[in-house]
mmCIF file of C-alpha atoms in Angstrom:
data_model
loop_
_atom_site.group_PDB
_atom_site.id
_atom_site.type_symbol
_atom_site.label_atom_id
_atom_site.label_comp_id
_atom_site.label_asym_id
_atom_site.label_seq_id
_atom_site.Cartn_x
_atom_site.Cartn_y
_atom_site.Cartn_z
ATOM 1 C CA MET H 292 -2.112 -3.305 -24.755
ATOM 2 C CA SER H 293 1.432 -3.887 -24.617
ATOM 3 C CA ASP H 294 4.244 -6.219 -22.840
ATOM 4 C CA SER H 295 6.139 -3.794 -20.511
ATOM 5 C CA PRO H 296 4.814 -0.492 -19.472
ATOM 6 C CA ASP H 297 5.166 3.078 -20.362
ATOM 7 C CA VAL H 298 7.497 4.897 -17.979
ATOM 8 C CA VAL H 299 6.627 8.796 -16.737
ATOM 9 C CA GLU H 300 8.942 10.761 -14.689
ATOM 10 C CA THR H 301 7.377 12.753 -11.905
ATOM 11 C CA ARG H 302 8.627 15.211 -9.504
ATOM 12 C CA SER H 303 7.055 16.319 -5.926
ATOM 13 C CA PRO H 304 6.703 19.962 -4.936
ATOM 14 C CA ASP H 305 9.761 19.233 -2.544
ATOM 15 C CA GLY H 306 12.081 18.319 -5.081
ATOM 16 C CA HIS H 307 11.534 14.436 -4.906
ATOM 17 C CA ALA H 308 11.519 13.022 -8.611
ATOM 18 C CA CYS H 309 10.641 8.884 -9.388
ATOM 19 C CA SER H 310 9.313 7.106 -12.317
ATOM 20 C CA ILE H 311 5.276 5.922 -12.526
ATOM 21 C CA ARG H 312 4.971 2.413 -14.334
ATOM 22 C CA LEU H 313 1.689 3.003 -16.626
ATOM 23 C CA TRP H 314 -0.202 -0.545 -18.089
ATOM 24 C CA ARG H 315 -2.593 0.167 -20.508
ATOM 25 C CA ALA H 316 -5.697 -1.730 -21.183
ATOM 26 C CA GLY H 317 -7.421 0.696 -23.587
ATOM 27 C CA THR H 318 -10.050 3.564 -23.742
ATOM 28 C CA GLY H 319 -12.988 2.424 -21.641
ATOM 29 C CA ALA H 320 -11.322 0.823 -19.077
ATOM 30 C CA SER H 321 -11.606 1.394 -15.343
ATOM 31 C CA THR H 322 -7.888 2.402 -13.942
ATOM 32 C CA LEU H 323 -6.011 1.476 -11.066
ATOM 33 C CA VAL H 324 -3.651 3.077 -9.097
ATOM 34 C CA TRP H 325 -1.429 0.588 -7.369
ATOM 35 C CA LEU H 326 0.653 1.343 -4.011
ATOM 36 C CA PRO H 327 3.390 -1.040 -3.293
ATOM 37 C CA ALA H 328 4.331 -2.551 -0.356
ATOM 38 C CA LEU H 329 7.185 -1.121 2.040
ATOM 39 C CA GLY H 330 10.549 -1.318 0.434
ATOM 40 C CA VAL H 331 9.074 -2.655 -2.567
ATOM 41 C CA PRO H 332 9.904 -1.279 -5.758
ATOM 42 C CA ALA H 333 7.596 -0.493 -8.461
ATOM 43 C CA ALA H 334 8.523 -2.686 -10.982
ATOM 44 C CA LYS H 335 8.521 -5.899 -8.787
ATOM 45 C CA TYR H 336 4.433 -5.274 -9.497
ATOM 46 C CA ASP H 337 4.831 -5.734 -13.603
ATOM 47 C CA ALA H 338 4.012 -9.095 -13.519
ATOM 48 C CA PHE H 339 0.526 -8.498 -11.266
ATOM 49 C CA ALA H 340 0.225 -5.197 -13.750
ATOM 50 C CA ALA H 341 0.333 -7.378 -16.895
ATOM 51 C CA SER H 342 -2.032 -9.709 -15.342
ATOM 52 C CA LEU H 343 -4.837 -6.945 -14.676
ATOM 53 C CA GLN H 344 -4.003 -5.199 -18.145
ATOM 54 C CA GLY H 345 -4.781 -8.378 -19.591
ATOM 55 C CA ARG H 346 -8.103 -8.723 -18.299
ATOM 56 C CA GLY H 347 -8.808 -5.195 -19.338
ATOM 57 C CA LEU H 348 -8.026 -3.010 -16.246
ATOM 58 C CA ASN H 349 -5.385 0.014 -16.498
ATOM 59 C CA VAL H 350 -2.767 0.288 -13.804
ATOM 60 C CA ALA H 351 -0.447 3.189 -12.675
ATOM 61 C CA VAL H 352 2.088 1.637 -10.161
ATOM 62 C CA HIS H 353 3.509 4.246 -7.733
ATOM 63 C CA GLU H 354 7.117 4.101 -6.510
ATOM 64 C CA TRP H 355 7.677 5.189 -3.051
ATOM 65 C CA ARG H 356 10.604 7.910 -2.229
ATOM 66 C CA GLY H 357 13.516 6.134 -1.182
ATOM 67 C CA THR H 358 12.779 2.859 -3.517
ATOM 68 C CA GLY H 359 13.522 2.056 -6.508
ATOM 69 C CA SER H 360 13.674 4.464 -9.227
ATOM 70 C CA SER H 361 13.503 7.654 -6.504
ATOM 71 C CA SER H 362 15.900 10.235 -7.059
ATOM 72 C CA TRP H 363 16.273 10.092 -2.915
ATOM 73 C CA ARG H 364 17.478 7.813 -0.592
ATOM 74 C CA PRO H 365 16.528 8.160 3.092
ATOM 75 C CA ALA H 366 19.557 9.560 5.679
ATOM 76 C CA ARG H 367 19.666 11.693 8.934
ATOM 77 C CA ARG H 368 19.305 15.004 6.850
ATOM 78 C CA ARG H 369 17.091 13.385 4.490
ATOM 79 C CA ASP H 370 14.016 12.007 6.276
ATOM 80 C CA TRP H 371 10.212 11.547 5.537
ATOM 81 C CA GLY H 372 6.759 10.096 7.160
ATOM 82 C CA TYR H 373 3.561 9.577 6.402
ATOM 83 C CA ARG H 374 2.717 12.839 5.656
ATOM 84 C CA GLU H 375 5.019 13.382 2.731
ATOM 85 C CA LEU H 376 3.951 10.003 1.489
ATOM 86 C CA LEU H 377 -0.069 11.014 1.691
ATOM 87 C CA GLU H 378 0.017 14.952 0.861
ATOM 88 C CA LEU H 379 2.505 14.875 -1.652
ATOM 89 C CA ASP H 380 3.193 11.612 -3.372
ATOM 90 C CA ILE H 381 0.328 9.705 -3.622
ATOM 91 C CA PRO H 382 -1.687 12.606 -5.087
ATOM 92 C CA LEU H 383 0.757 13.212 -7.720
ATOM 93 C CA THR H 384 0.717 9.302 -8.974
ATOM 94 C CA ILE H 385 -3.113 9.688 -8.855
ATOM 95 C CA ALA H 386 -2.905 13.112 -10.973
ATOM 96 C CA THR H 387 -0.002 11.630 -13.154
ATOM 97 C CA ALA H 388 -2.477 8.585 -13.937
ATOM 98 C CA ARG H 389 -5.552 11.222 -14.864
ATOM 99 C CA GLN H 390 -3.164 12.589 -16.921
ATOM 100 C CA HIS H 391 -1.471 9.595 -19.419
ATOM 101 C CA LEU H 392 -4.496 6.873 -18.599
ATOM 102 C CA PRO H 393 -8.302 6.592 -19.646
ATOM 103 C CA GLY H 394 -10.488 5.745 -17.593
ATOM 104 C CA ASP H 395 -14.198 6.626 -16.363
ATOM 105 C CA ARG H 396 -13.951 4.141 -12.968
ATOM 106 C CA TRP H 397 -11.285 4.799 -10.984
ATOM 107 C CA VAL H 398 -9.705 2.280 -8.020
ATOM 108 C CA LEU H 399 -7.100 2.981 -5.439
ATOM 109 C CA GLY H 400 -5.207 0.305 -3.976
ATOM 110 C CA GLY H 401 -2.474 -1.263 -2.443
ATOM 111 C CA HIS H 402 -0.317 -4.324 -1.154
ATOM 112 C CA SER H 403 0.401 -3.901 2.709
ATOM 113 C CA LEU H 404 1.697 -0.862 4.063
ATOM 114 C CA GLY H 405 0.206 0.409 0.378
ATOM 115 C CA GLY H 406 -2.997 -0.712 1.352
ATOM 116 C CA GLN H 407 -2.874 1.441 4.784
ATOM 117 C CA LEU H 408 -2.178 4.525 2.727
ATOM 118 C CA ALA H 409 -4.355 3.700 -0.016
ATOM 119 C CA ALA H 410 -6.932 3.958 2.746
ATOM 120 C CA LEU H 411 -5.952 6.655 4.537
ATOM 121 C CA SER H 412 -5.380 8.556 1.064
ATOM 122 C CA LEU H 413 -8.976 8.070 -0.098
ATOM 123 C CA ALA H 414 -10.146 9.102 3.373
ATOM 124 C CA MET H 415 -8.276 12.391 3.481
ATOM 125 C CA GLN H 416 -9.371 13.030 -0.610
ATOM 126 C CA PRO H 417 -12.505 11.248 -1.158
ATOM 127 C CA HIS H 418 -13.042 12.057 -4.758
ATOM 128 C CA GLN H 419 -9.556 10.300 -5.843
ATOM 129 C CA ALA H 420 -11.583 6.833 -6.465
ATOM 130 C CA ASP H 421 -14.666 4.836 -6.805
ATOM 131 C CA ALA H 422 -13.209 1.819 -4.758
ATOM 132 C CA LEU H 423 -10.456 0.439 -2.727
ATOM 133 C CA LEU H 424 -8.410 -2.821 -3.131
ATOM 134 C CA LEU H 425 -6.464 -3.884 -0.374
ATOM 135 C CA ILE H 426 -4.251 -6.773 -0.691
ATOM 136 C CA ALA H 427 -2.497 -8.551 2.537
ATOM 137 C CA THR H 428 -3.201 -5.555 4.606
ATOM 138 C CA GLY H 429 -4.909 -4.403 7.656
ATOM 139 C CA VAL H 430 -4.410 -2.608 11.005
ATOM 140 C CA PRO H 431 -0.898 -3.745 12.271
ATOM 141 C CA ALA H 432 -1.456 -3.543 15.737
ATOM 142 C CA ALA H 433 0.738 -5.572 17.792
ATOM 143 C CA ARG H 434 -2.325 -7.262 19.941
ATOM 144 C CA TYR H 435 -3.633 -8.519 16.914
ATOM 145 C CA PHE H 436 -1.052 -11.163 16.720
ATOM 146 C CA PRO H 437 -0.896 -14.494 18.487
ATOM 147 C CA GLY H 438 1.036 -15.152 21.713
ATOM 148 C CA ALA H 439 5.087 -14.290 21.448
ATOM 149 C CA GLN H 440 4.655 -13.112 18.082
ATOM 150 C CA ALA H 441 2.565 -9.615 19.903
ATOM 151 C CA LEU H 442 5.077 -9.406 22.454
ATOM 152 C CA GLY H 443 7.538 -9.750 19.552
ATOM 153 C CA VAL H 444 6.011 -7.175 17.245
ATOM 154 C CA ARG H 445 5.498 -4.673 20.155
ATOM 155 C CA LEU H 446 9.158 -4.888 21.353
ATOM 156 C CA PHE H 447 10.287 -4.654 17.762
ATOM 157 C CA ALA H 448 7.890 -1.183 17.119
ATOM 158 C CA HIS H 449 9.218 0.338 20.819
ATOM 159 C CA ALA H 450 12.753 -0.064 19.795
ATOM 160 C CA LEU H 451 12.334 1.520 16.221
ATOM 161 C CA ARG H 452 12.080 4.858 17.966
ATOM 162 C CA PRO H 453 15.539 4.975 19.449
ATOM 163 C CA LEU H 454 17.395 3.137 16.726
ATOM 164 C CA THR H 455 16.089 5.104 13.900
ATOM 165 C CA ARG H 456 16.924 8.326 15.926
ATOM 166 C CA ILE H 457 20.440 7.003 16.479
ATOM 167 C CA LEU H 458 21.111 5.959 12.875
ATOM 168 C CA GLY H 459 19.000 8.511 11.129
ATOM 169 C CA SER H 460 16.874 5.804 9.197
ATOM 170 C CA PHE H 461 16.175 2.188 9.045
ATOM 171 C CA PRO H 462 19.015 -0.572 7.872
ATOM 172 C CA GLY H 463 16.240 -2.729 6.707
ATOM 173 C CA ASN H 464 18.066 -4.125 3.841
ATOM 174 C CA ARG H 465 20.588 -5.310 6.436
ATOM 175 C CA LEU H 466 18.042 -6.847 8.552
ATOM 176 C CA ASN H 467 16.192 -8.657 5.672
ATOM 177 C CA TRP H 468 13.136 -6.988 6.388
ATOM 178 C CA ALA H 469 11.620 -4.055 4.514
ATOM 179 C CA GLY H 470 14.259 -2.083 3.158
ATOM 180 C CA HIS H 471 16.602 0.915 3.803
ATOM 181 C CA GLU H 472 13.455 3.292 4.804
ATOM 182 C CA ALA H 473 13.061 6.690 5.974
ATOM 183 C CA GLY H 474 13.142 7.138 9.806
ATOM 184 C CA GLN H 475 9.775 8.839 9.921
ATOM 185 C CA VAL H 476 7.940 6.499 8.056
ATOM 186 C CA MET H 477 8.881 3.579 10.617
ATOM 187 C CA ARG H 478 8.129 5.466 13.657
ATOM 188 C CA ASP H 479 4.640 6.237 11.965
ATOM 189 C CA TRP H 480 4.250 2.684 11.374
ATOM 190 C CA ALA H 481 5.403 1.747 14.876
ATOM 191 C CA SER H 482 2.781 4.152 16.631
ATOM 192 C CA THR H 483 0.233 2.095 14.895
ATOM 193 C CA VAL H 484 1.684 -0.828 15.916
ATOM 194 C CA VAL H 485 1.668 -0.142 19.451
ATOM 195 C CA SER H 486 -1.126 1.828 19.474
ATOM 196 C CA GLY H 487 -3.753 0.401 16.543
ATOM 197 C CA GLN H 488 -4.523 3.681 15.970
ATOM 198 C CA TYR H 489 -4.082 6.221 13.022
ATOM 199 C CA ARG H 490 -5.346 9.256 14.610
ATOM 200 C CA GLN H 491 -1.879 10.276 16.735
ATOM 201 C CA LEU H 492 -0.407 10.648 13.295
ATOM 202 C CA ALA H 493 0.576 14.319 12.739
ATOM 203 C CA ALA H 494 -0.208 13.465 8.940
ATOM 204 C CA THR H 495 -3.688 12.872 9.538
ATOM 205 C CA PRO H 496 -5.505 14.849 12.242
ATOM 206 C CA GLY H 497 -8.949 13.422 12.181
ATOM 207 C CA ILE H 498 -8.699 10.516 10.103
ATOM 208 C CA ASP H 499 -11.231 7.984 11.875
ATOM 209 C CA ALA H 500 -13.898 10.044 11.041
ATOM 210 C CA GLN H 501 -12.982 10.529 7.525
ATOM 211 C CA LEU H 502 -12.457 6.794 7.022
ATOM 212 C CA ARG H 503 -16.034 6.333 8.827
ATOM 213 C CA SER H 504 -17.238 8.492 6.467
ATOM 214 C CA LEU H 505 -16.494 6.801 3.015
ATOM 215 C CA GLN H 506 -18.867 5.242 0.911
ATOM 216 C CA GLN H 507 -16.610 3.738 -1.500
ATOM 217 C CA PRO H 508 -17.025 -0.541 -1.892
ATOM 218 C CA ALA H 509 -14.198 -1.762 -0.631
ATOM 219 C CA LEU H 510 -12.167 -5.559 -1.063
ATOM 220 C CA GLY H 511 -9.967 -6.973 1.090
ATOM 221 C CA ILE H 512 -7.836 -9.929 0.221
ATOM 222 C CA ARG H 513 -5.603 -12.021 2.238
ATOM 223 C CA PHE H 514 -3.551 -14.926 2.244
ATOM 224 C CA SER H 515 -3.941 -18.052 4.188
ATOM 225 C CA GLU H 516 -0.239 -18.669 5.318
ATOM 226 C CA ASP H 517 0.312 -14.576 5.583
ATOM 227 C CA TRP H 518 1.292 -14.492 9.551
ATOM 228 C CA LEU H 519 2.093 -10.534 8.653
ATOM 229 C CA VAL H 520 -2.001 -9.823 8.230
ATOM 230 C CA PRO H 521 -3.756 -11.786 10.538
ATOM 231 C CA GLU H 522 -7.862 -12.039 10.115
ATOM 232 C CA ILE H 523 -8.727 -9.752 12.213
ATOM 233 C CA SER H 524 -5.886 -7.042 11.417
ATOM 234 C CA MET H 525 -7.597 -6.902 7.887
ATOM 235 C CA SER H 526 -11.212 -7.286 9.195
ATOM 236 C CA ASP H 527 -10.625 -4.018 11.528
ATOM 237 C CA LEU H 528 -9.263 -2.044 8.814
ATOM 238 C CA LEU H 529 -12.030 -2.748 6.753
ATOM 239 C CA GLY H 530 -14.758 -2.165 9.776
ATOM 240 C CA ARG H 531 -13.067 1.289 9.808
ATOM 241 C CA ILE H 532 -14.498 2.396 6.572
ATOM 242 C CA GLY H 533 -17.465 3.629 6.688
ATOM 243 C CA SER H 534 -19.261 1.893 3.646
ATOM 244 C CA THR H 535 -20.789 -1.291 4.414
ATOM 245 C CA ASN H 536 -20.470 -2.252 1.303
ATOM 246 C CA HIS H 537 -17.074 -4.158 1.417
ATOM 247 C CA GLU H 538 -16.156 -7.993 1.541
ATOM 248 C CA SER H 539 -13.139 -9.972 2.278
ATOM 249 C CA LEU H 540 -11.935 -13.082 0.979
ATOM 250 C CA CYS H 541 -8.491 -15.471 1.920
ATOM 251 C CA LEU H 542 -7.244 -17.294 -0.801
ATOM 252 C CA ASP H 543 -4.903 -20.554 -0.160
ATOM 253 C CA GLU H 544 -2.278 -22.339 -1.800
ATOM 254 C CA ALA H 545 -4.648 -24.653 -3.963
ATOM 255 C CA ALA H 546 -5.964 -21.179 -5.133
ATOM 256 C CA LEU H 547 -2.791 -19.626 -5.947
ATOM 257 C CA SER H 548 -0.799 -22.233 -7.144
ATOM 258 C CA ALA H 549 1.789 -21.319 -4.569
ATOM 259 C CA ARG H 550 2.512 -21.017 -1.179
ATOM 260 C CA ALA H 551 -0.092 -18.641 0.202
ATOM 261 C CA ASP H 552 2.060 -15.916 2.179
ATOM 262 C CA HIS H 553 2.719 -12.163 1.951
ATOM 263 C CA PHE H 554 4.804 -11.737 -1.319
ATOM 264 C CA ARG H 555 4.941 -15.077 -3.509
ATOM 265 C CA TRP H 556 1.298 -14.306 -4.807
ATOM 266 C CA MET H 557 3.426 -11.685 -6.894
ATOM 267 C CA ARG H 558 5.053 -14.246 -8.655
ATOM 268 C CA GLN H 559 2.157 -16.278 -9.973
ATOM 269 C CA PRO H 560 -0.582 -13.172 -9.529
ATOM 270 C CA ASP H 561 -3.471 -14.514 -11.893
ATOM 271 C CA ALA H 562 -5.736 -16.153 -9.059
ATOM 272 C CA VAL H 563 -5.556 -12.599 -7.474
ATOM 273 C CA ALA H 564 -6.100 -10.308 -10.376
ATOM 274 C CA ASP H 565 -9.139 -12.793 -11.332
ATOM 275 C CA ALA H 566 -10.566 -12.293 -8.008
ATOM 276 C CA ALA H 567 -10.131 -7.954 -8.133
ATOM 277 C CA VAL H 568 -11.335 -7.797 -11.448
ATOM 278 C CA ARG H 569 -14.224 -9.952 -10.965
ATOM 279 C CA TRP H 570 -15.336 -8.000 -8.054
ATOM 280 C CA LEU H 571 -14.621 -4.610 -9.814
ATOM 281 C CA ARG H 572 -16.899 -5.571 -12.506
ATOM 282 C CA LEU H 573 -19.674 -6.099 -9.975
ATOM 283 C CA ARG H 574 -18.901 -3.001 -7.908
ATOM 284 C CA LEU H 575 -18.251 -0.603 -11.055
ATOM 285 C CA ALA H 576 -20.642 -1.683 -13.404
#
């Protein structure tokens, strides 16, 4: 084990390059491939990955195109959506992890949008992993938010379509939400917010049936003060996974020793790492 990750350069078939961060716990350990939240660089998960490593788990942290070490930034002439993320980037990170990390058992997981895409990716290629770890994620349907929040989220999703067409990308870095994101990624996200469905995404034809056919166990962890992921949102995502062998838990401020919101756990991740590793040891034994 080391206090810092190994960094491996990767290049997708379409020319996009980025770095994958690899945390080694040793031979015989299970390996987690981790997908960040929207707009969050891979390096922001170093504390979480190090905590998992210290508990005996190898970890490979993915980098989204357009973020962190990515060689590309979104622009009108450089756009991408869920299709590229699911068909090119995630499989490349998994292949890189398998090349460089040991592991008899493999776990695919993610935070927020990363959790959704982890579930969709495993549905598309079920051989990729033996279990799913989903943190602060769920189906982001507007109808799952209470009262005025539901209206606000729905209006925001509808506005994203013309906004990203006009600007060529999403200026989240200026709006203090997400980051500078590709227009098609945001339009794909918005379509799920409005419809509550994944099947309309061109990247994932037949995805509902593929999700229902999954037999891998899944753990969902949410946080008591995370308004971005209502309980019903996570329950819906877990309910679409075919296996009944899934569990969910909610951590509060007392458990985390930090505010139990969407991002604060990343600064003090030990309680989340404990819960994840405890569950994985039971399910992957």
